[in-house]
Amino acid sequence: DRELQALPGLKAMVEMGVKADYLTPEFPSLSYPNYYSLMTGRNTEIHQMTGNYMWDKKTNKLFLIGENEDSLLPFWWNGSEPFWVTMMKNKRNVYMYYWPGCNVEILGVRPNYCRDYYYYVSDKNFSIAASEAIDVLGQGKANLAAVYYERVDVEGHSFGPWSEQRKNATRALDKMLQEMNLKLKVRNVQVTTLIPRGAG
């Protein structure tokens, strides 16, 4: 909470809404099992995304965290239904930017729009995507717009959770959230904003 006081963008969002005190990570406590639990609402043993690196004995295919063609095969993702598939099945329009799995046909469904995931999107590209997301929401083209930002996670894994690199990444995200909040206010776009964090 001390760090939150120095982050006006996140602080404003907390003051306008709610913040969880903690998150109990899924087991195993790895990125993709936790990510897919958040996206599907299911535990690992149900959604079957059991690791960041997996091998399928039947197909001899590998799932590797990051950009890997075989990781885009639907059978890795079909263990449960992520929220964007549920929305599409309910005739809602979904736009996703850099979101892992949005470029996969999951249970026969893709979002209306997906800007493919790639490792470590620049702050500039994230900011552009967030601006486009606000535009499609404001124009009524999308019922949901989701933008994935990986820099905080990458810096935390590389340098540690208390490192200056991770703190700088969080400050950069906060600056972009301030810009996003201002644009929402100026455009008078009423949205619900969620910022999930998958590691607890």
PDB file of C-alpha atoms in Angstrom:
ATOM      1  CA  ASP A   1       0.000   0.000   0.000  1.00  0.00           C
ATOM      2  CA  ARG A   2       2.950   2.353   0.546  1.00  0.00           C
ATOM      3  CA  GLU A   3       3.947   1.916  -3.089  1.00  0.00           C
ATOM      4  CA  LEU A   4       0.346   2.579  -4.177  1.00  0.00           C
ATOM      5  CA  GLN A   5       0.495   6.082  -2.654  1.00  0.00           C
ATOM      6  CA  ALA A   6       3.183   7.025  -5.202  1.00  0.00           C
ATOM      7  CA  LEU A   7       1.117   5.692  -8.122  1.00  0.00           C
ATOM      8  CA  PRO A   8      -1.657   8.222  -8.828  1.00  0.00           C
ATOM      9  CA  GLY A   9      -3.172   6.284 -11.741  1.00  0.00           C
ATOM     10  CA  LEU A  10      -3.608   3.061  -9.793  1.00  0.00           C
ATOM     11  CA  LYS A  11      -4.537   4.976  -6.626  1.00  0.00           C
ATOM     12  CA  ALA A  12      -7.362   6.781  -8.458  1.00  0.00           C
ATOM     13  CA  MET A  13      -8.691   3.476  -9.767  1.00  0.00           C
ATOM     14  CA  VAL A  14      -8.645   1.964  -6.270  1.00  0.00           C
ATOM     15  CA  GLU A  15     -10.410   5.019  -4.838  1.00  0.00           C
ATOM     16  CA  MET A  16     -13.125   4.768  -7.517  1.00  0.00           C
ATOM     17  CA  GLY A  17     -13.494   1.014  -7.090  1.00  0.00           C
ATOM     18  CA  VAL A  18     -12.079  -1.855  -5.093  1.00  0.00           C
ATOM     19  CA  LYS A  19      -8.743  -3.604  -4.554  1.00  0.00           C
ATOM     20  CA  ALA A  20      -8.122  -7.127  -3.366  1.00  0.00           C
ATOM     21  CA  ASP A  21      -5.750  -7.361  -0.412  1.00  0.00           C
ATOM     22  CA  TYR A  22      -4.146 -10.487  -1.820  1.00  0.00           C
ATOM     23  CA  LEU A  23      -4.572 -13.293  -4.313  1.00  0.00           C
ATOM     24  CA  THR A  24      -3.934 -16.926  -3.528  1.00  0.00           C
ATOM     25  CA  PRO A  25      -2.058 -18.304  -6.531  1.00  0.00           C
ATOM     26  CA  GLU A  26      -3.165 -21.400  -8.353  1.00  0.00           C
ATOM     27  CA  PHE A  27      -1.035 -24.531  -8.058  1.00  0.00           C
ATOM     28  CA  PRO A  28       1.381 -24.813  -9.702  1.00  0.00           C
ATOM     29  CA  SER A  29       2.301 -21.190  -9.039  1.00  0.00           C
ATOM     30  CA  LEU A  30       3.455 -20.485 -12.602  1.00  0.00           C
ATOM     31  CA  SER A  31       2.422 -17.819 -15.104  1.00  0.00           C
ATOM     32  CA  TYR A  32       0.213 -19.758 -17.533  1.00  0.00           C
ATOM     33  CA  PRO A  33      -1.656 -21.934 -14.994  1.00  0.00           C
ATOM     34  CA  ASN A  34      -2.516 -18.779 -13.013  1.00  0.00           C
ATOM     35  CA  TYR A  35      -3.282 -16.752 -16.135  1.00  0.00           C
ATOM     36  CA  TYR A  36      -5.709 -19.357 -17.448  1.00  0.00           C
ATOM     37  CA  SER A  37      -7.360 -19.781 -14.037  1.00  0.00           C
ATOM     38  CA  LEU A  38      -8.069 -16.034 -14.024  1.00  0.00           C
ATOM     39  CA  MET A  39      -9.341 -16.160 -17.617  1.00  0.00           C
ATOM     40  CA  THR A  40     -11.588 -19.214 -17.134  1.00  0.00           C
ATOM     41  CA  GLY A  41     -12.495 -19.172 -13.447  1.00  0.00           C
ATOM     42  CA  ARG A  42     -11.381 -22.818 -13.264  1.00  0.00           C
ATOM     43  CA  ASN A  43      -8.611 -24.602 -11.396  1.00  0.00           C
ATOM     44  CA  THR A  44      -5.585 -26.047 -13.172  1.00  0.00           C
ATOM     45  CA  GLU A  45      -6.771 -29.651 -12.981  1.00  0.00           C
ATOM     46  CA  ILE A  46      -9.906 -28.617 -14.885  1.00  0.00           C
ATOM     47  CA  HIS A  47      -8.541 -26.177 -17.481  1.00  0.00           C
ATOM     48  CA  GLN A  48      -5.426 -28.355 -18.000  1.00  0.00           C
ATOM     49  CA  MET A  49      -2.967 -25.499 -18.581  1.00  0.00           C
ATOM     50  CA  THR A  50      -0.497 -27.077 -16.171  1.00  0.00           C
ATOM     51  CA  GLY A  51       2.735 -25.232 -16.908  1.00  0.00           C
ATOM     52  CA  ASN A  52       4.651 -22.649 -18.889  1.00  0.00           C
ATOM     53  CA  TYR A  53       6.396 -25.452 -20.767  1.00  0.00           C
ATOM     54  CA  MET A  54       4.438 -28.590 -21.670  1.00  0.00           C
ATOM     55  CA  TRP A  55       4.833 -31.603 -23.938  1.00  0.00           C
ATOM     56  CA  ASP A  56       1.917 -33.546 -25.410  1.00  0.00           C
ATOM     57  CA  LYS A  57       2.781 -37.219 -25.745  1.00  0.00           C
ATOM     58  CA  LYS A  58       0.074 -37.964 -28.352  1.00  0.00           C
ATOM     59  CA  THR A  59       1.114 -35.252 -30.796  1.00  0.00           C
ATOM     60  CA  ASN A  60       4.748 -34.793 -29.716  1.00  0.00           C
ATOM     61  CA  LYS A  61       4.057 -31.025 -29.656  1.00  0.00           C
ATOM     62  CA  LEU A  62       5.547 -28.501 -27.229  1.00  0.00           C
ATOM     63  CA  PHE A  63       3.856 -25.589 -25.491  1.00  0.00           C
ATOM     64  CA  LEU A  64       6.487 -22.966 -24.703  1.00  0.00           C
ATOM     65  CA  ILE A  65       5.714 -19.735 -22.882  1.00  0.00           C
ATOM     66  CA  GLY A  66       6.008 -16.785 -25.264  1.00  0.00           C
ATOM     67  CA  GLU A  67       5.849 -16.929 -29.025  1.00  0.00           C
ATOM     68  CA  ASN A  68       5.784 -20.511 -30.286  1.00  0.00           C
ATOM     69  CA  GLU A  69       3.655 -21.749 -33.184  1.00  0.00           C
ATOM     70  CA  ASP A  70       2.722 -25.058 -31.529  1.00  0.00           C
ATOM     71  CA  SER A  71       1.462 -23.165 -28.454  1.00  0.00           C
ATOM     72  CA  LEU A  72      -1.311 -21.775 -30.678  1.00  0.00           C
ATOM     73  CA  LEU A  73      -2.824 -25.213 -31.274  1.00  0.00           C
ATOM     74  CA  PRO A  74      -6.357 -25.276 -29.829  1.00  0.00           C
ATOM     75  CA  PHE A  75      -5.916 -28.509 -27.866  1.00  0.00           C
ATOM     76  CA  TRP A  76      -3.741 -26.680 -25.304  1.00  0.00           C
ATOM     77  CA  TRP A  77      -6.513 -24.140 -24.686  1.00  0.00           C
ATOM     78  CA  ASN A  78      -9.724 -26.177 -25.045  1.00  0.00           C
ATOM     79  CA  GLY A  79      -9.762 -27.492 -21.441  1.00  0.00           C
ATOM     80  CA  SER A  80     -12.027 -24.642 -20.323  1.00  0.00           C
ATOM     81  CA  GLU A  81     -13.803 -21.620 -21.731  1.00  0.00           C
ATOM     82  CA  PRO A  82     -12.109 -18.234 -21.190  1.00  0.00           C
ATOM     83  CA  PHE A  83     -14.290 -15.186 -20.616  1.00  0.00           C
ATOM     84  CA  TRP A  84     -13.898 -13.822 -24.167  1.00  0.00           C
ATOM     85  CA  VAL A  85     -15.212 -17.070 -25.666  1.00  0.00           C
ATOM     86  CA  THR A  86     -18.209 -16.917 -23.301  1.00  0.00           C
ATOM     87  CA  MET A  87     -18.866 -13.331 -24.404  1.00  0.00           C
ATOM     88  CA  MET A  88     -18.603 -14.227 -28.098  1.00  0.00           C
ATOM     89  CA  LYS A  89     -21.031 -17.126 -27.609  1.00  0.00           C
ATOM     90  CA  ASN A  90     -23.432 -14.599 -26.077  1.00  0.00           C
ATOM     91  CA  LYS A  91     -23.202 -12.348 -29.141  1.00  0.00           C
ATOM     92  CA  ARG A  92     -20.986  -9.727 -27.499  1.00  0.00           C
ATOM     93  CA  ASN A  93     -18.191  -7.977 -29.387  1.00  0.00           C
ATOM     94  CA  VAL A  94     -14.681  -8.549 -28.066  1.00  0.00           C
ATOM     95  CA  TYR A  95     -11.486  -6.698 -29.024  1.00  0.00           C
ATOM     96  CA  MET A  96      -8.203  -7.963 -27.607  1.00  0.00           C
ATOM     97  CA  TYR A  97      -4.720  -6.501 -27.824  1.00  0.00           C
ATOM     98  CA  TYR A  98      -1.563  -8.590 -27.248  1.00  0.00           C
ATOM     99  CA  TRP A  99      -3.626 -11.004 -25.136  1.00  0.00           C
ATOM    100  CA  PRO A 100      -2.174 -14.534 -24.863  1.00  0.00           C
ATOM    101  CA  GLY A 101      -4.553 -16.958 -26.553  1.00  0.00           C
ATOM    102  CA  CYS A 102      -6.709 -14.408 -28.367  1.00  0.00           C
ATOM    103  CA  ASN A 103      -5.243 -15.588 -31.677  1.00  0.00           C
ATOM    104  CA  VAL A 104      -6.186 -19.209 -30.920  1.00  0.00           C
ATOM    105  CA  GLU A 105      -9.488 -20.729 -31.976  1.00  0.00           C
ATOM    106  CA  ILE A 106     -10.654 -21.899 -28.543  1.00  0.00           C
ATOM    107  CA  LEU A 107     -13.626 -24.266 -28.544  1.00  0.00           C
ATOM    108  CA  GLY A 108     -14.249 -23.146 -32.130  1.00  0.00           C
ATOM    109  CA  VAL A 109     -14.405 -19.422 -31.252  1.00  0.00           C
ATOM    110  CA  ARG A 110     -12.177 -16.380 -31.794  1.00  0.00           C
ATOM    111  CA  PRO A 111     -12.745 -12.771 -30.653  1.00  0.00           C
ATOM    112  CA  ASN A 112     -13.965 -10.187 -33.174  1.00  0.00           C
ATOM    113  CA  TYR A 113     -10.511  -8.616 -33.149  1.00  0.00           C
ATOM    114  CA  CYS A 114      -7.151  -9.841 -31.887  1.00  0.00           C
ATOM    115  CA  ARG A 115      -3.849  -8.037 -32.142  1.00  0.00           C
ATOM    116  CA  ASP A 116      -1.541 -11.014 -31.723  1.00  0.00           C
ATOM    117  CA  TYR A 117       0.388 -11.524 -28.515  1.00  0.00           C
ATOM    118  CA  TYR A 118       4.101 -11.012 -28.695  1.00  0.00           C
ATOM    119  CA  TYR A 119       6.661 -11.001 -25.946  1.00  0.00           C
ATOM    120  CA  TYR A 120       7.244  -7.721 -24.137  1.00  0.00           C
ATOM    121  CA  VAL A 121       5.154  -5.136 -25.968  1.00  0.00           C
ATOM    122  CA  SER A 122       6.714  -1.663 -25.767  1.00  0.00           C
ATOM    123  CA  ASP A 123       5.123   0.989 -23.563  1.00  0.00           C
ATOM    124  CA  LYS A 124       4.355   3.010 -26.701  1.00  0.00           C
ATOM    125  CA  ASN A 125       2.521   0.089 -28.349  1.00  0.00           C
ATOM    126  CA  PHE A 126       0.639  -0.640 -25.122  1.00  0.00           C
ATOM    127  CA  SER A 127      -0.423   3.008 -24.895  1.00  0.00           C
ATOM    128  CA  ILE A 128      -1.607   2.968 -28.531  1.00  0.00           C
ATOM    129  CA  ALA A 129      -3.551  -0.251 -27.920  1.00  0.00           C
ATOM    130  CA  ALA A 130      -5.168   1.161 -24.763  1.00  0.00           C
ATOM    131  CA  SER A 131      -6.207   4.259 -26.723  1.00  0.00           C
ATOM    132  CA  GLU A 132      -7.680   2.102 -29.499  1.00  0.00           C
ATOM    133  CA  ALA A 133      -9.513   0.020 -26.887  1.00  0.00           C
ATOM    134  CA  ILE A 134     -11.119   3.159 -25.466  1.00  0.00           C
ATOM    135  CA  ASP A 135     -12.088   4.216 -28.997  1.00  0.00           C
ATOM    136  CA  VAL A 136     -13.855   0.932 -29.832  1.00  0.00           C
ATOM    137  CA  LEU A 137     -15.648   0.962 -26.475  1.00  0.00           C
ATOM    138  CA  GLY A 138     -16.683   4.598 -26.914  1.00  0.00           C
ATOM    139  CA  GLN A 139     -17.913   3.936 -30.465  1.00  0.00           C
ATOM    140  CA  GLY A 140     -19.976   0.962 -29.297  1.00  0.00           C
ATOM    141  CA  LYS A 141     -18.005  -1.463 -31.479  1.00  0.00           C
ATOM    142  CA  ALA A 142     -16.888  -3.511 -28.468  1.00  0.00           C
ATOM    143  CA  ASN A 143     -18.565  -4.739 -25.298  1.00  0.00           C
ATOM    144  CA  LEU A 144     -15.151  -5.780 -23.991  1.00  0.00           C
ATOM    145  CA  ALA A 145     -11.700  -4.496 -24.847  1.00  0.00           C
ATOM    146  CA  ALA A 146      -8.702  -6.156 -23.202  1.00  0.00           C
ATOM    147  CA  VAL A 147      -5.078  -5.021 -23.379  1.00  0.00           C
ATOM    148  CA  TYR A 148      -2.253  -7.186 -22.024  1.00  0.00           C
ATOM    149  CA  TYR A 149       0.782  -5.552 -20.398  1.00  0.00           C
ATOM    150  CA  GLU A 150       3.667  -7.838 -19.528  1.00  0.00           C
ATOM    151  CA  ARG A 151       6.514  -5.511 -18.607  1.00  0.00           C
ATOM    152  CA  VAL A 152       5.912  -5.502 -14.827  1.00  0.00           C
ATOM    153  CA  ASP A 153       5.907  -9.311 -14.795  1.00  0.00           C
ATOM    154  CA  VAL A 154       8.989  -9.600 -17.012  1.00  0.00           C
ATOM    155  CA  GLU A 155      11.002  -7.126 -14.926  1.00  0.00           C
ATOM    156  CA  GLY A 156       9.873  -8.782 -11.693  1.00  0.00           C
ATOM    157  CA  HIS A 157      10.970 -12.219 -12.906  1.00  0.00           C
ATOM    158  CA  SER A 158      14.249 -10.905 -14.314  1.00  0.00           C
ATOM    159  CA  PHE A 159      15.345  -8.591 -11.508  1.00  0.00           C
ATOM    160  CA  GLY A 160      13.130  -9.401  -8.508  1.00  0.00           C
ATOM    161  CA  PRO A 161       9.889  -7.949  -7.122  1.00  0.00           C
ATOM    162  CA  TRP A 162      11.630  -5.152  -5.164  1.00  0.00           C
ATOM    163  CA  SER A 163      14.035  -4.155  -7.958  1.00  0.00           C
ATOM    164  CA  GLU A 164      14.207  -0.676  -9.481  1.00  0.00           C
ATOM    165  CA  GLN A 165      13.473  -2.235 -12.886  1.00  0.00           C
ATOM    166  CA  ARG A 166      10.154  -3.649 -11.659  1.00  0.00           C
ATOM    167  CA  LYS A 167       9.315  -0.394  -9.867  1.00  0.00           C
ATOM    168  CA  ASN A 168      10.097   1.589 -13.042  1.00  0.00           C
ATOM    169  CA  ALA A 169       7.832  -0.724 -15.047  1.00  0.00           C
ATOM    170  CA  THR A 170       5.044  -0.177 -12.503  1.00  0.00           C
ATOM    171  CA  ARG A 171       5.533   3.596 -12.696  1.00  0.00           C
ATOM    172  CA  ALA A 172       5.378   3.422 -16.508  1.00  0.00           C
ATOM    173  CA  LEU A 173       2.138   1.439 -16.288  1.00  0.00           C
ATOM    174  CA  ASP A 174       0.774   3.958 -13.799  1.00  0.00           C
ATOM    175  CA  LYS A 175       1.536   6.840 -16.174  1.00  0.00           C
ATOM    176  CA  MET A 176      -0.327   5.036 -18.964  1.00  0.00           C
ATOM    177  CA  LEU A 177      -3.270   4.386 -16.619  1.00  0.00           C
ATOM    178  CA  GLN A 178      -3.394   8.112 -15.813  1.00  0.00           C
ATOM    179  CA  GLU A 179      -3.566   8.858 -19.546  1.00  0.00           C
ATOM    180  CA  MET A 180      -6.241   6.187 -19.984  1.00  0.00           C
ATOM    181  CA  ASN A 181      -8.323   7.560 -17.085  1.00  0.00           C
ATOM    182  CA  LEU A 182      -8.090  11.074 -18.552  1.00  0.00           C
ATOM    183  CA  LYS A 183      -9.124   9.881 -22.011  1.00  0.00           C
ATOM    184  CA  LEU A 184     -12.091   7.985 -20.547  1.00  0.00           C
ATOM    185  CA  LYS A 185     -13.160  11.115 -18.670  1.00  0.00           C
ATOM    186  CA  VAL A 186     -12.734  13.451 -21.670  1.00  0.00           C
ATOM    187  CA  ARG A 187     -14.601  11.052 -23.974  1.00  0.00           C
ATOM    188  CA  ASN A 188     -17.223  10.381 -21.267  1.00  0.00           C
ATOM    189  CA  VAL A 189     -16.847   6.634 -21.784  1.00  0.00           C
ATOM    190  CA  GLN A 190     -18.357   4.667 -18.890  1.00  0.00           C
ATOM    191  CA  VAL A 191     -16.481   1.393 -18.414  1.00  0.00           C
ATOM    192  CA  THR A 192     -15.578  -1.134 -15.780  1.00  0.00           C
ATOM    193  CA  THR A 193     -11.810  -1.531 -15.603  1.00  0.00           C
ATOM    194  CA  LEU A 194     -10.152  -4.665 -14.242  1.00  0.00           C
ATOM    195  CA  ILE A 195      -6.434  -5.055 -13.646  1.00  0.00           C
ATOM    196  CA  PRO A 196      -5.811  -8.734 -12.895  1.00  0.00           C
ATOM    197  CA  ARG A 197      -2.459  -9.881 -11.574  1.00  0.00           C
ATOM    198  CA  GLY A 198      -1.881 -13.595 -11.742  1.00  0.00           C
ATOM    199  CA  ALA A 199       0.916 -14.380  -9.302  1.00  0.00           C
ATOM    200  CA  GLY A 200      -0.541 -13.475  -5.921  1.00  0.00           C
TER     201      GLY A 200
END
